[in-house]
Short mmCIF file of C-alpha atoms and ligand atoms in Angstrom, two decimals:
data_model
loop_
_atom_site.label_atom_id
_atom_site.label_comp_id
_atom_site.label_asym_id
_atom_site.label_seq_id
_atom_site.Cartn_x
_atom_site.Cartn_y
_atom_site.Cartn_z
CA MET L 140 -121.08 56.72 130.29
CA SER L 141 -122.83 54.84 133.06
CA TRP L 142 -121.10 54.19 136.38
CA ARG L 143 -121.76 50.49 135.89
CA GLY L 144 -120.04 50.62 132.48
CA ALA L 145 -117.06 52.47 133.87
CA LEU L 146 -116.66 49.86 136.58
CA SER L 147 -116.83 46.93 134.18
CA ARG L 148 -114.24 48.44 131.88
CA ARG L 149 -111.85 49.02 134.72
CA LEU L 150 -112.31 45.50 136.00
CA ALA L 151 -111.63 44.10 132.56
CA GLY L 152 -108.36 46.00 132.33
CA SER L 153 -106.86 45.00 135.66
CA PRO L 154 -105.50 41.52 136.33
CA ARG L 155 -105.82 41.84 140.11
CA ALA L 156 -109.30 43.19 139.78
CA ALA L 157 -110.29 40.21 137.64
CA ALA L 158 -110.65 38.35 140.93
CA ILE L 159 -113.18 40.93 141.99
CA ALA L 160 -115.17 40.40 138.83
CA ALA L 161 -115.20 36.67 139.40
CA SER L 162 -116.60 37.11 142.90
CA GLY L 163 -119.37 39.40 141.66
CA VAL L 164 -119.34 43.17 141.58
CA ALA L 165 -122.26 43.60 143.99
CA GLY L 166 -120.56 41.37 146.56
CA TRP L 167 -117.34 43.33 146.22
CA LEU L 168 -119.17 46.57 146.84
CA GLY L 169 -120.61 45.15 150.02
CA CYS L 170 -124.19 45.96 149.12
CA ALA L 171 -127.06 44.14 147.47
CA GLY L 172 -127.43 45.90 144.15
CA TYR L 173 -125.96 49.33 143.58
CA PRO L 174 -127.34 52.62 142.37
CA THR L 175 -127.23 53.65 138.76
CA LEU L 176 -125.94 57.15 139.20
CA ALA L 177 -126.47 57.95 135.56
CA GLU L 178 -129.92 59.14 136.68
CA PRO L 179 -129.51 62.73 137.86
CA ALA L 180 -130.07 63.13 141.61
CA SER L 181 -132.75 65.62 142.47
CA ALA L 182 -131.54 68.81 144.14
CA LYS L 183 -133.34 67.80 147.36
CA ARG L 184 -131.97 64.30 147.63
CA VAL L 185 -128.44 63.37 148.61
CA ASP L 186 -127.40 59.84 147.82
CA GLU L 187 -124.61 58.35 149.86
CA LEU L 188 -122.73 55.31 148.68
CA THR L 189 -120.30 53.42 150.86
CA LEU L 190 -117.86 51.16 149.10
CA ARG L 191 -116.18 48.50 151.22
CA VAL L 192 -112.86 47.46 149.77
CA PRO L 193 -110.65 44.78 151.36
CA PRO L 194 -107.19 46.23 152.21
CA ARG L 195 -105.44 43.96 149.70
CA LEU L 196 -107.50 45.56 146.91
CA ALA L 197 -107.31 49.12 148.18
CA ALA L 198 -104.43 50.08 145.88
CA ASP L 199 -106.27 48.96 142.76
CA PHE L 200 -109.35 50.73 143.98
CA GLU L 201 -107.57 53.99 144.67
CA ALA L 202 -105.82 53.91 141.32
CA TRP L 203 -109.17 53.47 139.64
CA LEU L 204 -111.14 55.87 141.79
CA PRO L 205 -110.04 59.21 140.34
CA SER L 206 -111.36 58.41 136.85
CA TYR L 207 -114.53 57.05 138.36
CA VAL L 208 -115.02 60.19 140.45
CA LYS L 209 -114.30 62.34 137.41
CA GLN L 210 -117.08 60.63 135.51
CA LEU L 211 -119.42 60.97 138.47
CA VAL L 212 -118.91 64.67 138.94
CA GLU L 213 -119.64 65.24 135.27
CA LEU L 214 -123.12 63.75 135.69
CA PRO L 215 -125.88 66.34 135.81
CA GLY L 216 -127.14 66.81 139.37
CA PHE L 217 -124.17 65.16 141.09
CA LEU L 218 -123.17 67.25 144.05
CA GLY L 219 -119.74 66.02 145.12
CA ALA L 220 -117.62 63.11 146.22
CA LYS L 221 -115.57 62.41 149.31
CA LEU L 222 -112.92 59.73 149.70
CA LEU L 223 -112.73 58.87 153.37
CA SER L 224 -109.81 56.46 153.53
CA ALA L 225 -108.59 53.09 152.38
CA ALA L 226 -107.05 50.98 155.12
CA THR L 227 -105.71 52.83 158.14
CA PRO L 228 -102.69 51.20 159.78
CA ALA L 229 -102.73 51.15 163.55
CA ASP L 230 -100.81 53.95 165.29
CA GLU L 231 -98.41 51.46 166.82
CA ALA L 232 -97.34 50.08 163.41
CA PRO L 233 -93.70 50.89 162.56
CA ALA L 234 -93.41 54.33 160.98
CA VAL L 235 -91.98 54.85 157.53
CA VAL L 236 -90.78 58.10 156.02
CA PHE L 237 -90.50 57.79 152.26
CA VAL L 238 -87.63 59.90 150.92
CA LEU L 239 -87.99 60.97 147.30
CA GLY L 240 -86.52 63.43 144.83
CA GLY L 241 -84.78 63.20 141.48
CA PRO L 242 -81.55 61.23 140.99
CA GLY L 243 -78.78 63.20 142.68
CA ALA L 244 -81.15 65.46 144.64
CA GLY L 245 -79.30 64.50 147.85
CA LYS L 246 -81.58 61.84 149.36
CA GLY L 247 -78.80 59.51 150.46
CA THR L 248 -76.69 62.35 151.85
CA GLN L 249 -79.51 63.66 154.04
CA CYS L 250 -80.64 60.16 155.07
CA ALA L 251 -77.14 59.40 156.39
CA ARG L 252 -77.39 62.44 158.65
CA ILE L 253 -80.89 61.53 159.84
CA VAL L 254 -79.59 58.09 160.82
CA GLU L 255 -76.72 59.63 162.75
CA LYS L 256 -78.73 62.26 164.61
CA HIS L 257 -82.22 60.79 164.88
CA GLY L 258 -81.51 57.05 164.92
CA TYR L 259 -83.73 56.02 162.04
CA VAL L 260 -82.99 52.89 160.03
CA HIS L 261 -82.12 53.83 156.45
CA LEU L 262 -83.18 51.51 153.64
CA SER L 263 -82.30 52.60 150.12
CA ALA L 264 -84.31 50.73 147.50
CA GLY L 265 -81.52 51.37 145.00
CA ASP L 266 -78.86 49.96 147.37
CA LEU L 267 -80.96 46.86 148.07
CA LEU L 268 -81.45 46.28 144.36
CA ARG L 269 -77.75 46.76 143.64
CA ALA L 270 -76.91 44.24 146.37
CA GLU L 271 -79.46 41.78 145.01
CA ARG L 272 -78.00 42.24 141.52
CA THR L 273 -74.62 41.04 142.66
CA SER L 274 -75.92 38.27 144.92
CA GLY L 275 -75.96 35.78 142.05
CA SER L 276 -79.75 35.43 142.21
CA ALA L 277 -81.71 34.59 139.07
CA GLN L 278 -83.09 38.10 138.86
CA GLY L 279 -79.66 39.77 138.97
CA GLN L 280 -79.42 40.26 135.22
CA MET L 281 -82.93 41.67 135.00
CA ILE L 282 -82.17 44.19 137.78
CA ASP L 283 -78.92 45.14 136.05
CA GLU L 284 -80.76 45.98 132.82
CA TYR L 285 -83.42 48.02 134.58
CA ILE L 286 -80.85 50.07 136.49
CA ARG L 287 -78.72 50.75 133.43
CA GLU L 288 -81.80 51.86 131.49
CA GLY L 289 -83.00 54.04 134.36
CA LYS L 290 -86.22 52.02 134.51
CA ILE L 291 -88.04 50.95 137.66
CA VAL L 292 -87.70 47.29 138.65
CA PRO L 293 -91.08 45.52 139.10
CA VAL L 294 -92.33 46.04 142.63
CA GLU L 295 -92.54 42.35 143.53
CA VAL L 296 -88.74 42.33 143.68
CA THR L 297 -88.28 45.67 145.46
CA VAL L 298 -91.01 45.40 148.05
CA LYS L 299 -89.80 41.96 149.08
CA LEU L 300 -86.27 43.29 149.60
CA LEU L 301 -87.62 46.23 151.62
CA LEU L 302 -89.97 44.18 153.78
CA ASP L 303 -87.34 41.51 154.42
CA ALA L 304 -84.95 44.22 155.58
CA ILE L 305 -87.61 45.90 157.74
CA ARG L 306 -88.59 42.62 159.38
CA ALA L 307 -84.99 41.57 159.91
CA ASP L 308 -84.22 44.87 161.61
CA GLY L 309 -87.31 44.94 163.79
CA GLY L 310 -86.95 48.73 164.34
CA ARG L 311 -89.80 51.22 164.69
CA ARG L 312 -88.71 54.11 162.45
CA PHE L 313 -87.54 53.67 158.90
CA LEU L 314 -86.37 55.95 156.13
CA VAL L 315 -87.24 54.29 152.87
CA ASP L 316 -85.14 56.09 150.28
CA GLY L 317 -86.01 56.05 146.57
CA PHE L 318 -89.38 54.36 146.97
CA PRO L 319 -92.19 54.37 145.85
CA ARG L 320 -90.85 55.50 142.47
CA ASN L 321 -93.97 54.78 140.38
CA THR L 322 -97.58 53.66 140.74
CA ASN L 323 -96.51 50.02 140.47
CA ASN L 324 -94.24 50.57 143.52
CA LEU L 325 -97.08 52.34 145.29
CA SER L 326 -99.70 49.66 144.74
CA GLY L 327 -97.21 46.90 145.60
CA TRP L 328 -96.40 48.62 148.88
CA GLN L 329 -100.04 49.20 149.73
CA GLY L 330 -100.91 45.63 148.89
CA GLN L 331 -98.09 44.02 150.84
CA ALA L 332 -97.06 46.44 153.59
CA GLY L 333 -100.38 48.36 153.72
CA SER L 334 -101.71 48.14 157.25
CA ALA L 335 -98.55 46.60 158.78
CA MET L 336 -96.59 49.84 158.27
CA ARG L 337 -97.57 53.46 158.79
CA VAL L 338 -96.48 55.99 156.15
CA ALA L 339 -95.81 58.93 158.45
CA ALA L 340 -94.49 61.38 155.86
CA VAL L 341 -93.02 61.76 152.42
CA LEU L 342 -89.90 63.89 152.39
CA VAL L 343 -89.04 65.28 148.97
CA PHE L 344 -85.78 66.95 147.98
CA ASP L 345 -86.39 69.30 145.11
CA CYS L 346 -83.55 70.09 142.75
CA PRO L 347 -83.30 71.20 139.09
CA GLU L 348 -82.01 68.67 136.57
CA GLU L 349 -78.94 70.77 135.64
CA VAL L 350 -77.76 70.70 139.26
CA MET L 351 -78.49 66.99 139.70
CA GLU L 352 -76.73 66.16 136.44
CA GLU L 353 -73.59 67.99 137.49
CA ARG L 354 -73.58 66.17 140.85
CA LEU L 355 -74.12 62.76 139.31
CA LEU L 356 -71.42 63.19 136.67
CA GLU L 357 -69.04 64.21 139.44
CA ARG L 358 -70.13 61.24 141.58
CA GLY L 359 -69.72 58.99 138.52
CA LYS L 360 -65.96 59.62 138.51
CA THR L 361 -65.64 57.45 141.63
CA SER L 362 -68.98 55.72 142.37
CA GLY L 363 -68.55 52.79 139.99
CA ARG L 364 -72.32 52.97 139.39
CA SER L 365 -73.38 51.76 135.95
CA ASP L 366 -76.03 54.50 135.80
CA ASP L 367 -73.91 57.54 136.71
CA ASN L 368 -73.24 58.37 133.06
CA ALA L 369 -74.86 60.96 130.78
CA ALA L 370 -77.05 58.49 128.85
CA SER L 371 -78.43 56.71 131.94
CA ILE L 372 -78.87 60.00 133.81
CA ARG L 373 -81.11 61.36 131.02
CA LYS L 374 -83.26 58.23 131.22
CA ARG L 375 -83.45 58.41 135.02
CA PHE L 376 -84.61 62.03 134.82
CA ALA L 377 -87.34 61.07 132.35
CA THR L 378 -88.45 58.22 134.62
CA PHE L 379 -88.62 60.59 137.58
CA ARG L 380 -90.67 63.16 135.62
CA ASP L 381 -93.07 60.66 134.07
CA GLU L 382 -93.43 58.00 136.75
CA THR L 383 -92.53 59.44 140.15
CA THR L 384 -94.40 62.74 139.83
CA PRO L 385 -97.83 61.02 139.94
CA VAL L 386 -96.80 59.28 143.18
CA LEU L 387 -95.81 62.64 144.69
CA LYS L 388 -99.18 64.07 143.63
CA TYR L 389 -100.93 61.12 145.26
CA TYR L 390 -99.19 61.72 148.60
CA GLU L 391 -99.59 65.50 148.31
CA HIS L 392 -103.30 64.93 148.04
CA GLN L 393 -103.08 63.04 151.34
CA GLY L 394 -101.23 65.94 153.00
CA LEU L 395 -98.14 63.82 153.64
CA VAL L 396 -95.54 65.63 151.51
CA THR L 397 -92.88 68.00 152.85
CA THR L 398 -90.64 69.48 150.16
CA ILE L 399 -87.17 70.80 150.91
CA ASP L 400 -85.05 72.82 148.50
CA GLY L 401 -82.13 70.47 147.83
CA THR L 402 -80.22 72.90 145.61
CA ARG L 403 -78.45 74.60 148.52
CA PRO L 404 -75.23 73.47 150.23
CA VAL L 405 -75.52 70.24 152.25
CA ASP L 406 -75.54 72.00 155.66
CA GLU L 407 -78.35 74.34 154.65
CA VAL L 408 -80.45 71.46 153.34
CA TRP L 409 -79.70 69.58 156.55
CA ALA L 410 -80.98 72.47 158.71
CA ASP L 411 -84.42 72.05 157.12
CA THR L 412 -84.23 68.26 157.15
CA THR L 413 -83.45 67.93 160.84
CA ALA L 414 -86.09 70.56 161.69
CA PHE L 415 -88.61 68.48 159.77
CA ILE L 416 -87.72 65.27 161.62
CA ASP L 417 -87.90 67.16 164.93
CA SER L 418 -91.39 68.40 164.10
CA LEU L 419 -92.50 64.92 163.06
CA GLU L 420 -91.26 63.48 166.36
CA ALA L 421 -92.86 66.31 168.35
CA GLY L 422 -96.20 65.52 166.68
CA TRP L 423 -95.88 61.86 167.70
CA ARG L 424 -95.02 62.81 171.28
CA ARG L 425 -98.02 65.13 171.49
CA ARG L 426 -100.29 62.35 170.22
CA GLU L 427 -98.86 59.85 172.72
CA GLU L 428 -99.39 62.26 175.60
CA ALA L 429 -102.95 63.15 174.58
N1 LIG P 121 -76.70 69.75 148.86
C1 LIG P 121 -75.71 69.26 148.11
N2 LIG P 121 -74.86 70.10 147.48
C2 LIG P 121 -73.87 69.61 146.71
N3 LIG P 121 -73.63 68.30 146.49
C3 LIG P 121 -74.46 67.43 147.08
C4 LIG P 121 -75.54 67.86 147.91
N4 LIG P 121 -76.18 66.78 148.36
C5 LIG P 121 -75.56 65.72 147.83
N5 LIG P 121 -74.53 66.10 147.07
C6 LIG P 121 -73.63 65.24 146.29
O1 LIG P 121 -74.36 64.89 145.11
C7 LIG P 121 -74.20 63.51 144.83
C8 LIG P 121 -75.56 62.82 144.89
O2 LIG P 121 -76.02 62.86 146.23
P1 LIG P 121 -76.83 61.68 146.85
O3 LIG P 121 -76.15 60.40 146.56
O4 LIG P 121 -77.12 62.02 148.25
O5 LIG P 121 -78.15 61.82 145.97
P2 LIG P 121 -79.37 60.80 145.81
O6 LIG P 121 -80.58 61.64 145.66
O7 LIG P 121 -79.35 59.79 146.88
O8 LIG P 121 -78.98 60.15 144.42
P3 LIG P 121 -79.45 58.76 143.77
O9 LIG P 121 -80.93 58.79 143.71
O10 LIG P 121 -78.83 58.79 142.42
O11 LIG P 121 -78.93 57.67 144.61
C9 LIG P 121 -73.22 62.96 145.84
O12 LIG P 121 -71.94 62.94 145.26
C10 LIG P 121 -73.29 63.95 147.00
O13 LIG P 121 -72.07 64.06 147.68
N1 LIG P 122 -87.88 51.89 143.91
C1 LIG P 122 -86.80 51.74 143.11
C2 LIG P 122 -85.59 52.35 143.40
C3 LIG P 122 -84.53 52.17 142.55
N2 LIG P 122 -84.67 51.41 141.46
C4 LIG P 122 -83.56 51.20 140.50
C5 LIG P 122 -83.71 52.12 139.32
C6 LIG P 122 -82.93 53.33 139.74
O1 LIG P 122 -82.54 54.12 138.66
C7 LIG P 122 -81.76 52.64 140.42
C8 LIG P 122 -80.96 53.49 141.32
O2 LIG P 122 -81.73 53.97 142.40
P1 LIG P 122 -81.13 55.11 143.36
O3 LIG P 122 -79.95 54.52 144.04
O4 LIG P 122 -80.77 56.24 142.46
O5 LIG P 122 -82.22 55.48 144.31
O6 LIG P 122 -82.34 51.54 141.10
C9 LIG P 122 -85.88 50.80 141.18
O7 LIG P 122 -86.01 50.10 140.17
N3 LIG P 122 -86.91 50.95 142.03
#
């Protein structure tokens, strides 16, 4: 499979990337002509290829890159590949800590404590969607169905709610809870918040499904949530396994993930959570002083 062929196929399959195709592949790559890497490189020659991708297309590019790299490294004579970075937000951009973990892992509980002790602004994607659902907006019914089915609402809706809330608050440190939940969330964030916000860390609460199920069924006795029932919980677990895990892998690869065992009593989980926020803040202070 030639590199050129792989690129064309990917472009054909992606609506956003169709715009790239229309503007010409060579122009998009930022170079006049591009190498056909199907020809094996000689052992003495190292070819270097720099791809310039506009920030608004970085998410598509990164989603596509792994399969492209996989094909490259399978070519005889290819020595290796290095992804430098997509778009790097400025250090002074507001910092976001994404908080993830399965349904009932304890995200909201720990976020409430972080707000109280460390003064972060907490934005729960689920809470924003639930509020939007009852606001009487045209998309309320759609959101209702997604939540009940444990499916992830299209990112256009969620990222707008998050960014509106972030802009309205004007703060500098945000906990974004329950987001990004799938690759659609991830690419929507990167496309729309990308360089305006800095993803400082991804905090993950790890908890087995049996424990989370017990917690959610207990919460369901009083929460009034349409998805705290056995059928919805099963679907939410499947969505977490199938759709959120790839996002966690993506951020792990970037060295941004800190995982905390969420199975323990709240105070024990909190001891690790607050220590993590302290270390994050200490790192920022050291950088500011340097
Ligand atoms: N460490 C813990 N030990 C026992 N119960 C907990 C613990 N953390 C949270 N809970 C309880 O479990 C339930 C779910 O917690 P929480 O709402 O914080 O989870 P969540 O990850 O935000 O869930 P969801 O994604 O469904 O909103 C709540 O009733 C909460 O009181
Ligand atoms: N990024 C998100 C976050 C949440 N939702 C929907 C689907 C979830 O099952 C539901 C509840 O979220 P939670 O309060 O458990 O974090 O809200 C979504 O579609 N996209």
